[in-house]
């Protein structure tokens, strides 16, 4: 899915153990972009994505009991989809994220 804004969030409730890995694939539209990954308000990783290249991202997480919020932010502004020939596409695109999983 394409991020509509500069921020996306995922809430995780761990079952028993506390060490997990967040995995996903990301594609930066038309220009390199920076992903800032935060866990419960603290930055835990920064990932530099190349333009238009699907990139596998693996982030180790140490979760607390109860609710945990993982945030993904990108500061670069969106670009119009029409940059790559989709003239009828009025969307403003940043990063496409897919195949999201949280594994022990």
Short mmCIF file of N, CA, C and O in Angstrom, two decimals:
data_model
loop_
_atom_site.label_atom_id
_atom_site.label_comp_id
_atom_site.label_asym_id
_atom_site.label_seq_id
_atom_site.Cartn_x
_atom_site.Cartn_y
_atom_site.Cartn_z
N UNK A 1 0.83 -1.18 0.00
CA UNK A 1 0.00 0.00 0.00
C UNK A 1 0.88 1.25 0.00
O UNK A 1 1.92 1.28 0.65
N UNK A 2 0.43 2.26 -0.70
CA UNK A 2 1.15 3.54 -0.72
C UNK A 2 0.79 4.34 0.52
O UNK A 2 -0.38 4.40 0.91
N UNK A 3 1.78 4.94 1.15
CA UNK A 3 1.52 5.83 2.28
C UNK A 3 0.85 7.09 1.76
O UNK A 3 1.34 7.73 0.82
N UNK A 4 -0.29 7.46 2.35
CA UNK A 4 -0.99 8.68 1.95
C UNK A 4 -0.38 9.91 2.62
O UNK A 4 -0.54 11.02 2.15
N UNK A 5 0.27 9.71 3.73
CA UNK A 5 0.88 10.82 4.45
C UNK A 5 2.33 10.45 4.76
O UNK A 5 2.83 9.42 4.32
N UNK A 6 2.98 11.27 5.55
CA UNK A 6 4.38 10.98 5.89
C UNK A 6 4.49 10.02 7.07
O UNK A 6 5.60 9.67 7.48
N UNK A 7 3.36 9.55 7.62
CA UNK A 7 3.37 8.74 8.83
C UNK A 7 2.46 7.52 8.68
O UNK A 7 1.34 7.63 8.17
N UNK A 8 2.95 6.37 9.11
CA UNK A 8 2.15 5.15 9.21
C UNK A 8 2.45 4.52 10.57
O UNK A 8 3.55 4.69 11.11
N UNK A 9 1.47 3.81 11.12
CA UNK A 9 1.67 3.20 12.44
C UNK A 9 1.06 1.80 12.47
O UNK A 9 0.09 1.50 11.77
N UNK A 10 1.66 0.97 13.30
CA UNK A 10 1.24 -0.40 13.50
C UNK A 10 1.25 -0.66 15.00
O UNK A 10 2.23 -0.35 15.68
N UNK A 11 0.14 -1.18 15.54
CA UNK A 11 0.08 -1.51 16.96
C UNK A 11 0.28 -3.01 17.12
O UNK A 11 -0.37 -3.80 16.44
N UNK A 12 1.19 -3.37 18.03
CA UNK A 12 1.55 -4.77 18.25
C UNK A 12 1.32 -5.12 19.72
O UNK A 12 1.75 -4.39 20.61
N UNK A 13 0.66 -6.26 19.95
CA UNK A 13 0.48 -6.80 21.30
C UNK A 13 1.23 -8.13 21.34
O UNK A 13 0.79 -9.11 20.74
N UNK A 14 2.38 -8.19 22.03
CA UNK A 14 3.16 -9.43 22.03
C UNK A 14 2.49 -10.54 22.85
O UNK A 14 1.74 -10.26 23.79
N UNK A 15 2.76 -11.77 22.47
CA UNK A 15 2.24 -12.94 23.18
C UNK A 15 3.41 -13.64 23.86
O UNK A 15 4.08 -14.47 23.25
N UNK A 16 3.68 -13.27 25.08
CA UNK A 16 4.72 -13.95 25.85
C UNK A 16 6.09 -13.34 25.70
O UNK A 16 6.53 -12.58 26.55
N UNK A 17 6.79 -13.66 24.63
CA UNK A 17 8.16 -13.19 24.48
C UNK A 17 8.21 -11.72 24.09
O UNK A 17 7.19 -11.12 23.74
N UNK A 18 9.40 -11.13 24.14
CA UNK A 18 9.54 -9.70 23.87
C UNK A 18 10.38 -9.39 22.65
O UNK A 18 10.35 -8.27 22.16
N UNK A 19 11.14 -10.34 22.15
CA UNK A 19 12.02 -10.07 20.99
C UNK A 19 11.37 -10.57 19.70
O UNK A 19 11.04 -11.74 19.58
N UNK A 20 11.22 -9.61 18.77
CA UNK A 20 10.58 -9.90 17.49
C UNK A 20 11.37 -9.20 16.38
O UNK A 20 12.25 -8.38 16.65
N UNK A 21 11.02 -9.52 15.14
CA UNK A 21 11.58 -8.82 13.99
C UNK A 21 10.43 -8.31 13.13
O UNK A 21 9.54 -9.09 12.76
N UNK A 22 10.46 -7.01 12.85
CA UNK A 22 9.52 -6.41 11.92
C UNK A 22 10.13 -6.56 10.53
O UNK A 22 11.28 -6.16 10.31
N UNK A 23 9.38 -7.15 9.61
CA UNK A 23 9.86 -7.32 8.24
C UNK A 23 8.83 -6.74 7.28
O UNK A 23 7.63 -6.91 7.48
N UNK A 24 9.31 -6.07 6.25
CA UNK A 24 8.43 -5.59 5.19
C UNK A 24 9.26 -5.28 3.97
O UNK A 24 10.50 -5.25 4.02
N UNK A 25 8.59 -5.08 2.85
CA UNK A 25 9.24 -4.65 1.62
C UNK A 25 8.76 -3.24 1.33
O UNK A 25 7.58 -2.92 1.51
N UNK A 26 9.69 -2.38 0.90
CA UNK A 26 9.36 -0.99 0.63
C UNK A 26 9.94 -0.56 -0.71
O UNK A 26 11.01 -1.02 -1.12
N UNK A 27 9.23 0.34 -1.35
CA UNK A 27 9.61 0.87 -2.66
C UNK A 27 9.44 2.39 -2.61
O UNK A 27 8.34 2.88 -2.37
N UNK A 28 10.51 3.12 -2.79
CA UNK A 28 10.47 4.59 -2.77
C UNK A 28 10.13 5.09 -4.17
O UNK A 28 10.82 4.76 -5.13
N UNK A 29 9.09 5.90 -4.28
CA UNK A 29 8.64 6.38 -5.57
C UNK A 29 9.51 7.51 -6.10
O UNK A 29 9.65 8.56 -5.46
N UNK A 30 10.13 7.29 -7.26
CA UNK A 30 10.78 8.32 -8.10
C UNK A 30 12.01 9.00 -7.52
O UNK A 30 12.68 9.72 -8.24
N UNK A 31 12.31 8.81 -6.24
CA UNK A 31 13.51 9.42 -5.66
C UNK A 31 13.90 8.63 -4.42
O UNK A 31 13.06 7.97 -3.83
N UNK A 32 15.18 8.68 -4.02
CA UNK A 32 15.56 8.03 -2.76
C UNK A 32 14.80 8.67 -1.60
O UNK A 32 14.49 9.86 -1.62
N UNK A 33 14.50 7.85 -0.61
CA UNK A 33 13.77 8.35 0.56
C UNK A 33 14.34 7.74 1.83
O UNK A 33 14.99 6.70 1.81
N UNK A 34 14.06 8.41 2.94
CA UNK A 34 14.50 7.98 4.25
C UNK A 34 13.30 7.50 5.05
O UNK A 34 12.27 8.17 5.09
N UNK A 35 13.44 6.33 5.68
CA UNK A 35 12.42 5.84 6.61
C UNK A 35 12.97 5.95 8.02
O UNK A 35 14.08 5.48 8.29
N UNK A 36 12.21 6.55 8.89
CA UNK A 36 12.55 6.58 10.31
C UNK A 36 11.58 5.63 11.00
O UNK A 36 10.37 5.82 10.93
N UNK A 37 12.11 4.61 11.66
CA UNK A 37 11.30 3.62 12.36
C UNK A 37 11.40 3.90 13.85
O UNK A 37 12.50 3.98 14.40
N UNK A 38 10.22 4.04 14.50
CA UNK A 38 10.18 4.31 15.94
C UNK A 38 9.37 3.23 16.63
O UNK A 38 8.42 2.69 16.06
N UNK A 39 9.73 2.94 17.87
CA UNK A 39 8.99 2.01 18.71
C UNK A 39 8.63 2.75 19.99
O UNK A 39 9.51 3.23 20.70
N UNK A 40 7.34 2.88 20.23
CA UNK A 40 6.83 3.57 21.43
C UNK A 40 7.45 4.96 21.60
O UNK A 40 7.85 5.35 22.68
N UNK A 41 7.58 5.67 20.48
CA UNK A 41 8.07 7.05 20.51
C UNK A 41 9.57 7.24 20.44
O UNK A 41 10.04 8.36 20.37
N UNK A 42 10.34 6.15 20.43
CA UNK A 42 11.79 6.23 20.37
C UNK A 42 12.29 5.72 19.01
O UNK A 42 11.95 4.61 18.61
N UNK A 43 13.10 6.52 18.32
CA UNK A 43 13.65 6.09 17.04
C UNK A 43 14.58 4.90 17.26
O UNK A 43 15.47 4.94 18.10
N UNK A 44 14.33 3.81 16.51
CA UNK A 44 15.16 2.61 16.66
C UNK A 44 15.95 2.30 15.39
O UNK A 44 16.89 1.52 15.44
N UNK A 45 15.58 2.90 14.25
CA UNK A 45 16.31 2.62 13.02
C UNK A 45 16.00 3.68 11.98
O UNK A 45 14.91 4.27 11.97
N UNK A 46 16.97 3.93 11.12
CA UNK A 46 16.79 4.78 9.95
C UNK A 46 17.22 3.96 8.73
O UNK A 46 18.29 3.36 8.74
N UNK A 47 16.36 3.92 7.73
CA UNK A 47 16.62 3.12 6.53
C UNK A 47 16.61 4.05 5.32
O UNK A 47 15.67 4.83 5.15
N UNK A 48 17.65 3.99 4.51
CA UNK A 48 17.70 4.76 3.26
C UNK A 48 17.27 3.86 2.12
O UNK A 48 17.89 2.83 1.87
N UNK A 49 16.19 4.26 1.45
CA UNK A 49 15.66 3.48 0.33
C UNK A 49 16.08 4.09 -0.99
O UNK A 49 15.93 5.29 -1.19
N UNK A 50 16.57 3.27 -1.92
CA UNK A 50 16.87 3.78 -3.26
C UNK A 50 15.56 4.01 -4.02
O UNK A 50 14.52 3.43 -3.68
N UNK A 51 15.60 4.83 -5.04
CA UNK A 51 14.40 5.11 -5.84
C UNK A 51 14.00 3.89 -6.66
O UNK A 51 14.85 3.21 -7.23
N UNK A 52 12.69 3.62 -6.68
CA UNK A 52 12.09 2.63 -7.57
C UNK A 52 12.74 1.26 -7.52
O UNK A 52 12.92 0.60 -8.53
N UNK A 53 13.11 0.84 -6.33
CA UNK A 53 13.71 -0.49 -6.15
C UNK A 53 13.10 -1.13 -4.90
O UNK A 53 13.21 -0.57 -3.81
N UNK A 54 12.46 -2.28 -5.06
CA UNK A 54 11.87 -2.97 -3.93
C UNK A 54 12.99 -3.42 -2.99
O UNK A 54 13.95 -4.07 -3.41
N UNK A 55 12.87 -3.03 -1.73
CA UNK A 55 13.92 -3.28 -0.74
C UNK A 55 13.34 -4.01 0.46
O UNK A 55 12.32 -3.59 1.01
N UNK A 56 13.96 -5.10 0.87
CA UNK A 56 13.55 -5.83 2.07
C UNK A 56 14.11 -5.12 3.29
O UNK A 56 15.30 -4.78 3.33
N UNK A 57 13.26 -4.90 4.28
CA UNK A 57 13.65 -4.23 5.52
C UNK A 57 13.39 -5.17 6.68
O UNK A 57 12.32 -5.78 6.77
N UNK A 58 14.39 -5.32 7.58
CA UNK A 58 14.29 -6.17 8.77
C UNK A 58 14.73 -5.33 9.96
O UNK A 58 15.88 -4.88 10.00
N UNK A 59 13.83 -5.14 10.92
CA UNK A 59 14.11 -4.32 12.09
C UNK A 59 13.88 -5.15 13.35
O UNK A 59 12.76 -5.62 13.60
N UNK A 60 14.91 -5.36 14.18
CA UNK A 60 14.70 -6.06 15.45
C UNK A 60 13.89 -5.19 16.41
O UNK A 60 14.11 -3.97 16.50
N UNK A 61 12.95 -5.81 17.11
CA UNK A 61 12.11 -5.10 18.08
C UNK A 61 12.20 -5.77 19.43
O UNK A 61 12.20 -7.01 19.52
N UNK A 62 12.28 -4.97 20.50
CA UNK A 62 12.12 -5.47 21.86
C UNK A 62 10.85 -4.83 22.39
O UNK A 62 10.81 -3.63 22.64
N UNK A 63 9.80 -5.65 22.52
CA UNK A 63 8.48 -5.15 22.88
C UNK A 63 8.23 -5.24 24.38
O UNK A 63 8.76 -6.11 25.05
N UNK A 64 7.41 -4.34 24.86
CA UNK A 64 6.98 -4.36 26.25
C UNK A 64 5.65 -5.12 26.33
O UNK A 64 5.00 -5.32 25.31
N UNK A 65 5.25 -5.53 27.51
CA UNK A 65 3.95 -6.17 27.68
C UNK A 65 2.86 -5.16 27.33
O UNK A 65 3.00 -3.96 27.56
N UNK A 66 1.79 -5.63 26.70
CA UNK A 66 0.69 -4.74 26.33
C UNK A 66 0.89 -4.13 24.96
O UNK A 66 1.53 -4.70 24.09
N UNK A 67 0.37 -2.93 24.78
CA UNK A 67 0.37 -2.25 23.48
C UNK A 67 1.73 -1.63 23.15
O UNK A 67 2.35 -0.99 23.99
N UNK A 68 2.16 -1.83 21.90
CA UNK A 68 3.39 -1.23 21.38
C UNK A 68 3.07 -0.59 20.04
O UNK A 68 2.43 -1.22 19.19
N UNK A 69 3.53 0.64 19.82
CA UNK A 69 3.30 1.28 18.53
C UNK A 69 4.60 1.39 17.76
O UNK A 69 5.58 1.95 18.25
N UNK A 70 4.59 0.83 16.56
CA UNK A 70 5.70 0.99 15.63
C UNK A 70 5.27 2.04 14.62
O UNK A 70 4.21 1.93 14.00
N UNK A 71 6.07 3.10 14.48
CA UNK A 71 5.76 4.18 13.54
C UNK A 71 6.80 4.19 12.43
O UNK A 71 7.98 3.94 12.66
N UNK A 72 6.33 4.47 11.23
CA UNK A 72 7.20 4.60 10.06
C UNK A 72 6.95 5.99 9.49
O UNK A 72 5.82 6.33 9.14
N UNK A 73 8.00 6.80 9.44
CA UNK A 73 7.88 8.17 8.95
C UNK A 73 8.87 8.41 7.82
O UNK A 73 9.96 7.84 7.82
N UNK A 74 8.48 9.26 6.88
CA UNK A 74 9.37 9.68 5.81
C UNK A 74 9.23 11.18 5.62
O UNK A 74 8.13 11.68 5.40
N UNK A 75 10.31 11.93 5.73
CA UNK A 75 10.21 13.40 5.68
C UNK A 75 10.10 13.97 4.26
O UNK A 75 9.63 15.09 4.09
N UNK A 76 10.53 13.22 3.25
CA UNK A 76 10.53 13.77 1.89
C UNK A 76 9.09 13.96 1.40
O UNK A 76 8.22 13.13 1.67
N UNK A 77 8.84 15.04 0.67
CA UNK A 77 7.48 15.31 0.19
C UNK A 77 7.06 14.31 -0.89
O UNK A 77 7.91 13.71 -1.55
N UNK A 78 5.74 14.14 -1.07
CA UNK A 78 5.26 13.24 -2.11
C UNK A 78 5.49 13.82 -3.50
O UNK A 78 5.70 15.02 -3.66
N UNK A 79 5.45 12.92 -4.49
CA UNK A 79 5.58 13.33 -5.88
C UNK A 79 4.37 12.80 -6.66
O UNK A 79 3.82 11.76 -6.31
N UNK A 80 3.97 13.49 -7.72
CA UNK A 80 2.80 13.03 -8.48
C UNK A 80 3.10 11.74 -9.26
O UNK A 80 4.18 11.59 -9.83
N UNK A 81 2.12 10.84 -9.27
CA UNK A 81 2.27 9.58 -10.00
C UNK A 81 2.51 9.82 -11.48
O UNK A 81 3.14 9.00 -12.16
N UNK A 82 2.07 10.95 -11.99
CA UNK A 82 2.23 11.27 -13.41
C UNK A 82 3.69 11.41 -13.83
O UNK A 82 4.01 11.38 -15.01
N UNK A 83 4.61 11.51 -12.87
CA UNK A 83 6.04 11.58 -13.19
C UNK A 83 6.51 10.36 -13.97
O UNK A 83 7.48 10.44 -14.72
N UNK A 84 5.85 9.24 -13.74
CA UNK A 84 6.28 8.01 -14.42
C UNK A 84 5.26 7.57 -15.46
O UNK A 84 5.08 6.38 -15.71
N UNK A 85 4.58 8.54 -16.08
CA UNK A 85 3.74 8.26 -17.24
C UNK A 85 2.29 7.97 -16.95
O UNK A 85 1.52 7.76 -17.87
N UNK A 86 1.86 7.95 -15.70
CA UNK A 86 0.46 7.68 -15.37
C UNK A 86 -0.32 9.00 -15.37
O UNK A 86 -0.70 9.52 -14.34
N UNK A 87 -0.56 9.54 -16.54
CA UNK A 87 -1.13 10.88 -16.68
C UNK A 87 -2.49 11.04 -15.99
O UNK A 87 -2.81 12.09 -15.47
N UNK A 88 -3.31 9.99 -15.99
CA UNK A 88 -4.64 10.07 -15.37
C UNK A 88 -4.62 9.80 -13.87
O UNK A 88 -5.64 9.89 -13.21
N UNK A 89 -3.45 9.49 -13.33
CA UNK A 89 -3.32 9.16 -11.90
C UNK A 89 -2.95 10.43 -11.13
O UNK A 89 -1.85 10.94 -11.24
N UNK A 90 -3.88 10.92 -10.32
CA UNK A 90 -3.67 12.18 -9.60
C UNK A 90 -3.06 11.98 -8.21
O UNK A 90 -2.87 12.94 -7.47
N UNK A 91 -2.74 10.72 -7.87
CA UNK A 91 -2.20 10.48 -6.53
C UNK A 91 -0.83 11.12 -6.32
O UNK A 91 -0.06 11.25 -7.25
N UNK A 92 -0.57 11.48 -5.07
CA UNK A 92 0.74 11.93 -4.63
C UNK A 92 1.37 10.76 -3.89
O UNK A 92 0.81 10.27 -2.91
N UNK A 93 2.53 10.29 -4.35
CA UNK A 93 3.10 9.05 -3.83
C UNK A 93 4.42 9.29 -3.09
O UNK A 93 5.20 10.16 -3.46
N UNK A 94 4.65 8.48 -2.07
CA UNK A 94 5.89 8.52 -1.30
C UNK A 94 6.55 7.14 -1.33
O UNK A 94 7.53 6.91 -2.00
N UNK A 95 5.98 6.23 -0.52
CA UNK A 95 6.56 4.91 -0.33
C UNK A 95 5.46 3.87 -0.37
O UNK A 95 4.39 4.05 0.22
N UNK A 96 5.74 2.77 -1.04
CA UNK A 96 4.83 1.62 -1.07
C UNK A 96 5.38 0.60 -0.09
O UNK A 96 6.56 0.23 -0.17
N UNK A 97 4.55 0.14 0.84
CA UNK A 97 4.96 -0.85 1.84
C UNK A 97 4.07 -2.07 1.70
O UNK A 97 2.84 -1.95 1.61
N UNK A 98 4.68 -3.26 1.69
CA UNK A 98 3.92 -4.49 1.60
C UNK A 98 4.61 -5.64 2.29
O UNK A 98 5.72 -5.51 2.80
N UNK A 99 3.94 -6.79 2.30
CA UNK A 99 4.46 -8.02 2.92
C UNK A 99 4.93 -7.76 4.34
O UNK A 99 6.01 -8.19 4.76
N UNK A 100 4.11 -7.08 5.13
CA UNK A 100 4.46 -6.73 6.51
C UNK A 100 4.23 -7.93 7.41
O UNK A 100 3.17 -8.58 7.37
N UNK A 101 5.22 -8.25 8.25
CA UNK A 101 5.07 -9.29 9.25
C UNK A 101 5.90 -8.95 10.48
O UNK A 101 6.88 -8.23 10.41
N UNK A 102 5.45 -9.49 11.61
CA UNK A 102 6.19 -9.36 12.88
C UNK A 102 6.40 -10.80 13.36
O UNK A 102 5.43 -11.51 13.65
N UNK A 103 7.67 -11.21 13.39
CA UNK A 103 7.99 -12.62 13.69
C UNK A 103 8.90 -12.73 14.91
O UNK A 103 9.76 -11.88 15.14
N UNK A 104 8.71 -13.82 15.69
CA UNK A 104 9.61 -14.03 16.85
C UNK A 104 11.00 -14.42 16.39
O UNK A 104 11.22 -14.82 15.28
#
